[in-house]
XYZ file of C-alpha atoms in Angstrom:
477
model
C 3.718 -38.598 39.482
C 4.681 -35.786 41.096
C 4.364 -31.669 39.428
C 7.787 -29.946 38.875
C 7.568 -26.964 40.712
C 10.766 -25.492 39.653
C 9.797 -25.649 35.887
C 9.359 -21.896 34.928
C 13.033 -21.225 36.322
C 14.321 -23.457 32.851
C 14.536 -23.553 29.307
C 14.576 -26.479 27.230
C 17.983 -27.081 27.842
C 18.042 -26.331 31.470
C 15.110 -29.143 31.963
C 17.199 -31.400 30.130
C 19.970 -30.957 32.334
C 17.746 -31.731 35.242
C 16.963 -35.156 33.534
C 20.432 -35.882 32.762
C 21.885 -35.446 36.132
C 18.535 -37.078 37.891
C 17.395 -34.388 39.429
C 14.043 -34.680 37.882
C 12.271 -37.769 35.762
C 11.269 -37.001 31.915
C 7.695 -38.179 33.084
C 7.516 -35.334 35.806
C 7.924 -33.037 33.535
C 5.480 -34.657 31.466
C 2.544 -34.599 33.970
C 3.976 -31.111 34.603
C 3.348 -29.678 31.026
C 0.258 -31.765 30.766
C -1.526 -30.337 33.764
C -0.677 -26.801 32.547
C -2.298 -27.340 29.512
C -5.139 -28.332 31.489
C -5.032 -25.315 33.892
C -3.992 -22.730 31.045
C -5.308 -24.231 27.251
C -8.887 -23.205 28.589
C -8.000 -19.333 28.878
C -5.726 -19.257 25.686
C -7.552 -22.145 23.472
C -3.804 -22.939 22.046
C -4.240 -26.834 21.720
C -5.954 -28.189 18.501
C -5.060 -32.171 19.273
C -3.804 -33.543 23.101
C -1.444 -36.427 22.914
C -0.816 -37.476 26.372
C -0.665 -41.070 25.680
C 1.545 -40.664 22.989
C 4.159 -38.271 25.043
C 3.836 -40.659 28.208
C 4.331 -44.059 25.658
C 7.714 -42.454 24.419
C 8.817 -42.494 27.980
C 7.560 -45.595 28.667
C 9.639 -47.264 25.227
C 12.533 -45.098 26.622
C 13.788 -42.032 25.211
C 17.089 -41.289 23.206
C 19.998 -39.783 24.130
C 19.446 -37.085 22.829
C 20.804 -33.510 23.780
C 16.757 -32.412 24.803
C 16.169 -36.005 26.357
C 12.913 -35.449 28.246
C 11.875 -32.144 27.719
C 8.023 -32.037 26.811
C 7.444 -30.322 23.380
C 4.683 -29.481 21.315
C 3.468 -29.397 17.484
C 2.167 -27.169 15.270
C -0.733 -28.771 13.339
C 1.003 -27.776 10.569
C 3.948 -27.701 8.495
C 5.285 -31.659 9.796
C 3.379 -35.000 10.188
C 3.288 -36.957 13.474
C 2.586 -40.866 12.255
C -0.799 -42.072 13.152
C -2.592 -38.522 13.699
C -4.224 -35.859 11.451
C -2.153 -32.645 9.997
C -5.219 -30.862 10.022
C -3.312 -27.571 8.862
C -6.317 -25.675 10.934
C -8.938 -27.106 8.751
C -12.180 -29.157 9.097
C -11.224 -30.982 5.552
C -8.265 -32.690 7.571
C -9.295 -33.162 11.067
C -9.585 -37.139 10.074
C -6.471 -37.395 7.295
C -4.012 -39.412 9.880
C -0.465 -39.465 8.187
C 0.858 -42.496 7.817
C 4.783 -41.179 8.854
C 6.697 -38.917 10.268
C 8.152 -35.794 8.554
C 12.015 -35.903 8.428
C 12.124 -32.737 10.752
C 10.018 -34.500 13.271
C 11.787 -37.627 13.068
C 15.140 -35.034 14.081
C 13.206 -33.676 17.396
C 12.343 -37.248 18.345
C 15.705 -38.617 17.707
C 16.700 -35.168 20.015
C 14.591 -37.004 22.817
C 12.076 -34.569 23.242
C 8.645 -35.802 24.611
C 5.639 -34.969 22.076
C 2.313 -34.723 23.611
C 0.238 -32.280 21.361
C -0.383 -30.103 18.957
C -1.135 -26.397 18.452
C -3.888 -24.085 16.875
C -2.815 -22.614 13.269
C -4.934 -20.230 11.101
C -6.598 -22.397 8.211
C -3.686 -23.662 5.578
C -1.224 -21.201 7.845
C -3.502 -18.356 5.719
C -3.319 -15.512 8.839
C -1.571 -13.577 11.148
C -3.718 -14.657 13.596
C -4.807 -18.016 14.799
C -8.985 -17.708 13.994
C -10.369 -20.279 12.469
C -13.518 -22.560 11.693
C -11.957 -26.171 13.558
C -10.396 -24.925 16.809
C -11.983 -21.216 17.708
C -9.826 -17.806 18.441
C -6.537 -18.323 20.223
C -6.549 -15.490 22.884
C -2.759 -13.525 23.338
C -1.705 -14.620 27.107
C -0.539 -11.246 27.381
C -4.187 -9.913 26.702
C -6.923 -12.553 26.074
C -8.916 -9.707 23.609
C -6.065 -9.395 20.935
C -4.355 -12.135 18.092
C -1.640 -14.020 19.353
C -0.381 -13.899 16.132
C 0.155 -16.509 13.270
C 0.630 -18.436 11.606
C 2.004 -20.275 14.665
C -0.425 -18.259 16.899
C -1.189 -21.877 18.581
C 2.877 -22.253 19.503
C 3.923 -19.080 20.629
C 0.682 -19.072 23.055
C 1.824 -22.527 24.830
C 5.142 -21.104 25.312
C 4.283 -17.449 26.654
C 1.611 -19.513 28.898
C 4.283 -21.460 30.262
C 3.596 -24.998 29.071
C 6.375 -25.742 27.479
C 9.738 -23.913 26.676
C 9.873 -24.561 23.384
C 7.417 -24.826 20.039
C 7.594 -26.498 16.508
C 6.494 -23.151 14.587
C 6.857 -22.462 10.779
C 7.037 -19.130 8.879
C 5.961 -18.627 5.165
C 5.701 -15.153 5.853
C 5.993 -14.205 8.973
C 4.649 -17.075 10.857
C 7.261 -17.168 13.377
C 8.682 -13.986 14.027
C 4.581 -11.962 14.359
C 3.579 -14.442 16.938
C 6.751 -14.192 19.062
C 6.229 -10.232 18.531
C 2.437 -10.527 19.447
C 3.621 -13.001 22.718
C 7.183 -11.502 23.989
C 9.403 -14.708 22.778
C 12.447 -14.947 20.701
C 11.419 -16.343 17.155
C 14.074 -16.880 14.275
C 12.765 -18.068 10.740
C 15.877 -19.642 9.545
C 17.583 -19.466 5.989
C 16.030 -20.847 3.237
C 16.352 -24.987 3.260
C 17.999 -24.683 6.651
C 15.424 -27.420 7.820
C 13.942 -30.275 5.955
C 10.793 -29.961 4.253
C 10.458 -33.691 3.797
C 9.557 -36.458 2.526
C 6.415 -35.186 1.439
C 7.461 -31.949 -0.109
C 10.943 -30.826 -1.207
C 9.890 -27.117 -0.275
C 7.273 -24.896 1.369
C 5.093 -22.676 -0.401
C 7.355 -22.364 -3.870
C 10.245 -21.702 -1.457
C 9.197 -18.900 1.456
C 8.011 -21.283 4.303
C 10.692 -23.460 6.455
C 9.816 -24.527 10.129
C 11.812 -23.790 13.224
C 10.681 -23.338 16.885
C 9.892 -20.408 18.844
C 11.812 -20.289 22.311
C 11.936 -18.270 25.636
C 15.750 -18.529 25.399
C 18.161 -17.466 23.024
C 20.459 -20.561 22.929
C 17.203 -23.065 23.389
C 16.637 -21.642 19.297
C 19.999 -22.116 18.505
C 20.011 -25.496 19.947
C 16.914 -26.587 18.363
C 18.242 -25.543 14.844
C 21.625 -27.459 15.378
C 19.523 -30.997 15.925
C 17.297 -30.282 13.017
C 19.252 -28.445 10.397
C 21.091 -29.914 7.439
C 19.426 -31.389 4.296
C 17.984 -34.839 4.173
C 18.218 -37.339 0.655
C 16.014 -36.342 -2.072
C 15.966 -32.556 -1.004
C 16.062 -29.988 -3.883
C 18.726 -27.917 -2.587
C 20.307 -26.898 0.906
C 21.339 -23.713 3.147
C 24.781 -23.116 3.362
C 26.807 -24.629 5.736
C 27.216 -23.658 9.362
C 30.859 -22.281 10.244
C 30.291 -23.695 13.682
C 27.371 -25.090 16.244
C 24.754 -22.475 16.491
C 24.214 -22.996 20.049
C 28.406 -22.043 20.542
C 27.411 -18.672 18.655
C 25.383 -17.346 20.980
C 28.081 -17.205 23.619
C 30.197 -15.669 21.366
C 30.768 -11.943 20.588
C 29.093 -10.320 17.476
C 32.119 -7.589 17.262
C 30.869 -4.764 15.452
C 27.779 -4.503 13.279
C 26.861 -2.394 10.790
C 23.108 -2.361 10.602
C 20.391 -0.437 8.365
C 17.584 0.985 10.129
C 14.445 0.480 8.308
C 11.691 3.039 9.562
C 9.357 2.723 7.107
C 8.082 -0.688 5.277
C 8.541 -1.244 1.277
C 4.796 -1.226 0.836
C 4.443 2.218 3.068
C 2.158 1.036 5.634
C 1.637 3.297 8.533
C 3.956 1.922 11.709
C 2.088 2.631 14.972
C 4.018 4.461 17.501
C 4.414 1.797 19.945
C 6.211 -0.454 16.883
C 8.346 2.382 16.272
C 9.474 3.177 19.451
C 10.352 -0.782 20.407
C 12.698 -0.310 16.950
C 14.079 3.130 17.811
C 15.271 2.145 21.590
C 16.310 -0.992 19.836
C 19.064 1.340 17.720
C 19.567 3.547 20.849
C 20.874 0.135 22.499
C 22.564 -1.249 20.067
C 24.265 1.996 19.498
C 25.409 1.419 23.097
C 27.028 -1.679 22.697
C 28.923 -0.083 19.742
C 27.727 -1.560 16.888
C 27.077 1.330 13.722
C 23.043 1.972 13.047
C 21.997 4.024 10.222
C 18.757 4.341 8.633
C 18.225 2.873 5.315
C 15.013 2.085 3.019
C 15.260 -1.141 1.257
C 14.820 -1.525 -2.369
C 11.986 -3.199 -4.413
C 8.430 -2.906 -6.082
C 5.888 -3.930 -3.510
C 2.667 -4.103 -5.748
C 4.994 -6.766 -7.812
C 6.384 -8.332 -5.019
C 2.624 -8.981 -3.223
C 1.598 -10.826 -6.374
C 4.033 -12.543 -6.835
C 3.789 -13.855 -3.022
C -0.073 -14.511 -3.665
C 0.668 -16.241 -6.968
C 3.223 -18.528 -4.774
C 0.743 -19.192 -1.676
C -2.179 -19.283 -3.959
C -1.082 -22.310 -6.192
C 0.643 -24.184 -3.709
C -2.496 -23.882 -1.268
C -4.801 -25.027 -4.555
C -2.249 -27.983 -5.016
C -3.017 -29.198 -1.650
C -5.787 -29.230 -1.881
C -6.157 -30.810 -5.334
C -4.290 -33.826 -3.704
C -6.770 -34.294 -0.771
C -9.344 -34.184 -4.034
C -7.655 -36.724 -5.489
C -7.198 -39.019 -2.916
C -10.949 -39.013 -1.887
C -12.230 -39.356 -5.451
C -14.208 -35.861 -5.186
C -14.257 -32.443 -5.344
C -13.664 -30.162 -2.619
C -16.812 -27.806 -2.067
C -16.555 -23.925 -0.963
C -18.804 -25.063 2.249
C -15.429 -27.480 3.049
C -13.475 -24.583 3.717
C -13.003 -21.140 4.871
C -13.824 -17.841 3.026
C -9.891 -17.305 2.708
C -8.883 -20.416 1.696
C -11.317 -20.877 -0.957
C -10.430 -17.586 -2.398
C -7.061 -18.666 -2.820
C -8.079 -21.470 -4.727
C -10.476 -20.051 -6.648
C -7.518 -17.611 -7.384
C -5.053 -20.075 -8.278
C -7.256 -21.618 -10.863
C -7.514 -18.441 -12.441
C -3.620 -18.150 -12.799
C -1.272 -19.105 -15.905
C 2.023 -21.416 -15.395
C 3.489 -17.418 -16.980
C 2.323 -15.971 -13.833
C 4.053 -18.345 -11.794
C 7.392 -18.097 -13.349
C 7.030 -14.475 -13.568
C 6.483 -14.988 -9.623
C 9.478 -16.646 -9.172
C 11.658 -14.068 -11.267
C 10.648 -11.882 -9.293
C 11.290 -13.359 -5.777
C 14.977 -14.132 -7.188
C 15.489 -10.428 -8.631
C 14.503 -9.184 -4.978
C 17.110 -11.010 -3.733
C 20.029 -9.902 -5.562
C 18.935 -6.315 -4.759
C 18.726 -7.280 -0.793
C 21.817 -8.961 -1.694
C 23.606 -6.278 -2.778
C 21.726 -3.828 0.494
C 23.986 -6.675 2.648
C 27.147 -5.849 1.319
C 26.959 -2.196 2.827
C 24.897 -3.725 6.049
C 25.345 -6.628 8.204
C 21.768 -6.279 9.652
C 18.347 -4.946 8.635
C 16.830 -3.551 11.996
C 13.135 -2.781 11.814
C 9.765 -3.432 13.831
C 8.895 -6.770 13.600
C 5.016 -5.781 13.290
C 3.301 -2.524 12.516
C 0.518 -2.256 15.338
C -0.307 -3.729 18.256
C -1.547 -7.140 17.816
C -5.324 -6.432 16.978
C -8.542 -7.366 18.459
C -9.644 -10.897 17.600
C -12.163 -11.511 15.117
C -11.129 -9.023 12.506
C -8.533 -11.950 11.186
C -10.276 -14.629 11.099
C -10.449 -16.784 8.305
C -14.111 -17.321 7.449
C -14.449 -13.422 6.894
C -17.266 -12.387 4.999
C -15.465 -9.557 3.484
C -11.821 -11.175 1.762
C -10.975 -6.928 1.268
C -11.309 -5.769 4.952
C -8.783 -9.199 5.875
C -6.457 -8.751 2.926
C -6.225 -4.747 4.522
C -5.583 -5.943 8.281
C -3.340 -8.022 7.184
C -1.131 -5.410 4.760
C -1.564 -3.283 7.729
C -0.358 -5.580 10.295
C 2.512 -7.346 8.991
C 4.292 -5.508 6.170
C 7.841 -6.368 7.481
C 8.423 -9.740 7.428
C 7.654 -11.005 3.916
C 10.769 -9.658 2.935
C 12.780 -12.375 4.049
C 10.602 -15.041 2.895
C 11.213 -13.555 -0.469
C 14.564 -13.801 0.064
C 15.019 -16.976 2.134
C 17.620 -14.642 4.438
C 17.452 -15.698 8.548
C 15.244 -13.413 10.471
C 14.432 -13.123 13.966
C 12.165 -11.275 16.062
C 13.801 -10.712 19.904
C 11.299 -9.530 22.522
C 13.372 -5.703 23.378
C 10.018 -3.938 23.917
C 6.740 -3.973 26.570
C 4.292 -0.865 26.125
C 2.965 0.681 29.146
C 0.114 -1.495 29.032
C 2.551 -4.384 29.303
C 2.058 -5.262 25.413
C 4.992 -7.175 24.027
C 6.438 -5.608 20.779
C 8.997 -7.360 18.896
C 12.356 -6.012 16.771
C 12.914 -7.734 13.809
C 16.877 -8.386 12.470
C 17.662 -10.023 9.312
C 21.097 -11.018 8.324
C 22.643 -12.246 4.815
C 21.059 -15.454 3.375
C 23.219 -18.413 5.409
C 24.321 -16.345 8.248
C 22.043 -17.750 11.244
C 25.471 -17.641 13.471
C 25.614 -13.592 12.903
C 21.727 -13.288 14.541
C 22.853 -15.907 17.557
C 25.843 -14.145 18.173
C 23.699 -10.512 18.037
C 20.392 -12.068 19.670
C 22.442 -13.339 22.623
C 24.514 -9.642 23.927
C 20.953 -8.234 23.325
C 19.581 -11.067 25.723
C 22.651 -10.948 27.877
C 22.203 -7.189 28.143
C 18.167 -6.871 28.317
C 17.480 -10.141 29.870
C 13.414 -10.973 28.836
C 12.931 -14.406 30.103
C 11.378 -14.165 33.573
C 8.632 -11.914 32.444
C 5.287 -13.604 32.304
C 1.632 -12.920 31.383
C -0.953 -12.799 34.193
C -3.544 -16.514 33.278
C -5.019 -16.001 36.623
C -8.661 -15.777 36.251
């Protein structure tokens, strides 16, 4: 079969053009994608399962009709089950639990015809904002092979900035989307709460802050993505408002004028590196430009309230799991079993009431009336999408000997993002910014809870107006 040389010049929907109109066979592009990740997985170490066989037996049984018929794609190990291989959520306790079906997201992409043919690296039990763990190693940042490539879905937005595929299953309980796509220069929108399926297993992720999306070179490949997997399925606890329109028509069409809050400085007060800042702050200078209204603004809430009640959320729900994978083997799971982090969460969790965990949730719904009422004076909440660089590797990882100098990395890393989980409001990260070093840094934007069209329509002038996807990391060498 012969390589597609022409594949970096499309996005997921380009490539499925190409299929469409015959220019170019699904199984190309297959052996395509599948000798990148042979070229490219051994300098970024993104790939924690390869499914060739599976991707080229799709083809083979002949693919749907579907509006990304063709178009190779990849999974995070994480946050969705592929029938007849492990979940292994990044850890060596699940690196033999095969699931016995599909996920009802995964079931959508399928039934969208795109090709799966692996998965991707994810911190242990999604636990980091970087992608270090005991089962698979460090994922290295294409961009700089020394630094995080982020995480949750450090694994996904690696494949994509490497060039393997255009588009990556990604989920984001608190961040897990949008850091990566900062850390790797790639558009990354966490959609609204319930936008996309959680099940069958589970009605909802994490007590409500995770959902799963994709992370994208393209602008309209996101918006696509979300318009074949969004809507609820039976049994599901609740749902996200309904779309006005296609997402993927939004992005073509013009966000008038905005009025957006400029956040400078996080909830929690964590230092924001200069770099961070000045990707947000030529951010407003731009969007100033295209005539939208930017003023600064600090958001309300009570941080050392709000981080417990996130921990008491990710905590039990991480204990739970694990307490089912007890269960089913007729045993208990030992510390050795696990990482450093995870085990502190369960140890954590055991130690909590069920008062904690409905004081939790109060909480989580008070913050969002008070963002809720921040909206009705601003359309958009601008800020950085991280607050550093992304770090060396190894200070992340989740087998840490010290659980104090992680939980500090990661307050100082990432103390943007949360927010939105907390709230369940869309929030993207678009790649504005490149340091002199050639560093991607990310802007975050957050709309209203429901109002995914307001970010395409926004994300798409900025694209339109600062194109980003031709630039690519050096994996020479």
């Amino acid at each position: 079969m012969a390589v597609f040389e022409a594949y970096d010049e499309h996005d997921a929907i380009g490539l499925a053009d190409l299929v469409k109109r015959g220019e170019v066979s699904a199984a190309d592009l297959l052996e395509t994608a599948i000798e990148r990740v042979e070229q490219r997985n051994p300098i970024i170490n993104a790939m924690s399962q390869n499914l060739f066989d599976h991707g080229r037996e799709a083809i083979r049984n002949g693919l749907p009709e579907g509006p990304f018929r063709g178009v190779p794609f990849l999974l995070k190990d994480a946050a969705g089950d592929l029938a007849g291989y492990p979940t292994t959520n990044g850890a060596r306790l699940l690196k033999h639990d095969v699931a016995k079906a599909d996920s009802t997201i995964i079931e959508r992409y399928k039934a969208a015809g795109l090709v799966i043919f692996g998965k991707t690296t994810t911190p242990e039990f999604s636990l980091a904002a970087s992608t270090e763990t005991s089962l698979t190693g460090a994922t290295r940042n294409p961009w700089d092979r020394g630094r995080v490539a982020g995480g949750s879905s450090g694994g996904a937005a690696a494949v994509v900035a490497a060039g393997i595929v255009p588009a990556a299953h990604g989920s984001d309980g608190g961040g897990s989307i949008r850091i990566p796509a900062s850390c790797c220069g790639l558009f990354g929108m966490k959609p609204t709460r319930a936008r996309n399926p959680s099940g069958p297993k589970i009605g909802e992720g994490w007590g409500s802050l995770s959902v799963a999306h994709v992370l994208t070179r393209s602008v309209r490949d996101s918006a696509a993505m979300l318009d074949v997997t969004q809507g609820m399925a039976p049994g599901d606890p609740y749902c996200a408002p309904a779309r006005n329109r296609p997402f993927l028509d939004e992005v073509t069409t013009p966000p008038g004028k905005l009025r957006i809050g400029y956040q400078t400085l996080p909830v929690s007060g964590a230092y924001v590196a200069e770099p961070c800042r000045q990707a947000a702050e030529e951010a407003v200078k731009l969007l100033t430009s295209l005539g939208h209204e930017v003023e600064q603004v600090s958001l309300p809430g009570d941080w050392q309230v709000l981080q417990q009640s996130l921990w008491v959320l990710v905590a039990t729900n991480i204990a739970r799991s694990i307490g089912v994978l007890a269960d089913k083997r007729g045993s208990p799971i030992l510390p050795s079993e696990v990482d450093r982090v995870t085990w502190n969460a369960i140890e954590s969790a055991y130690k909590m009431t069920a008062y904690e965990y409905a004081v939790a949730l109060h909480s989580i719904h008070h913050q969002s009336r008070l963002m809720a009422a921040v909206h009705e004076k601003f359309d958009i909440i601008l800020s950085p999408t991280v607050a550093t660089l992304p770090p060396k590797l190894g200070v992340h990882h989740t087998d840490t000997d010290d659980i104090g100098v992680y939980g500090a990395a990661l307050a100082a890393f990432s103390p943007f993002t949360q927010m939105f989980n907390i709230t369940g409001a869309p929030s993207m990260s678009v790649p504005l910014h490149w340091t002199e070093e050639g560093l991607p840094v990310g802007v975050m934007m957050s709309a209203p809870f429901g109002r995914e069209g307001m970010l395409f329509r926004l994300a798409g002038q900025l694209e339109a107006e600062r194109p980003w996807f031709h630039r690519r990391p050096d994996l020479q060498g």
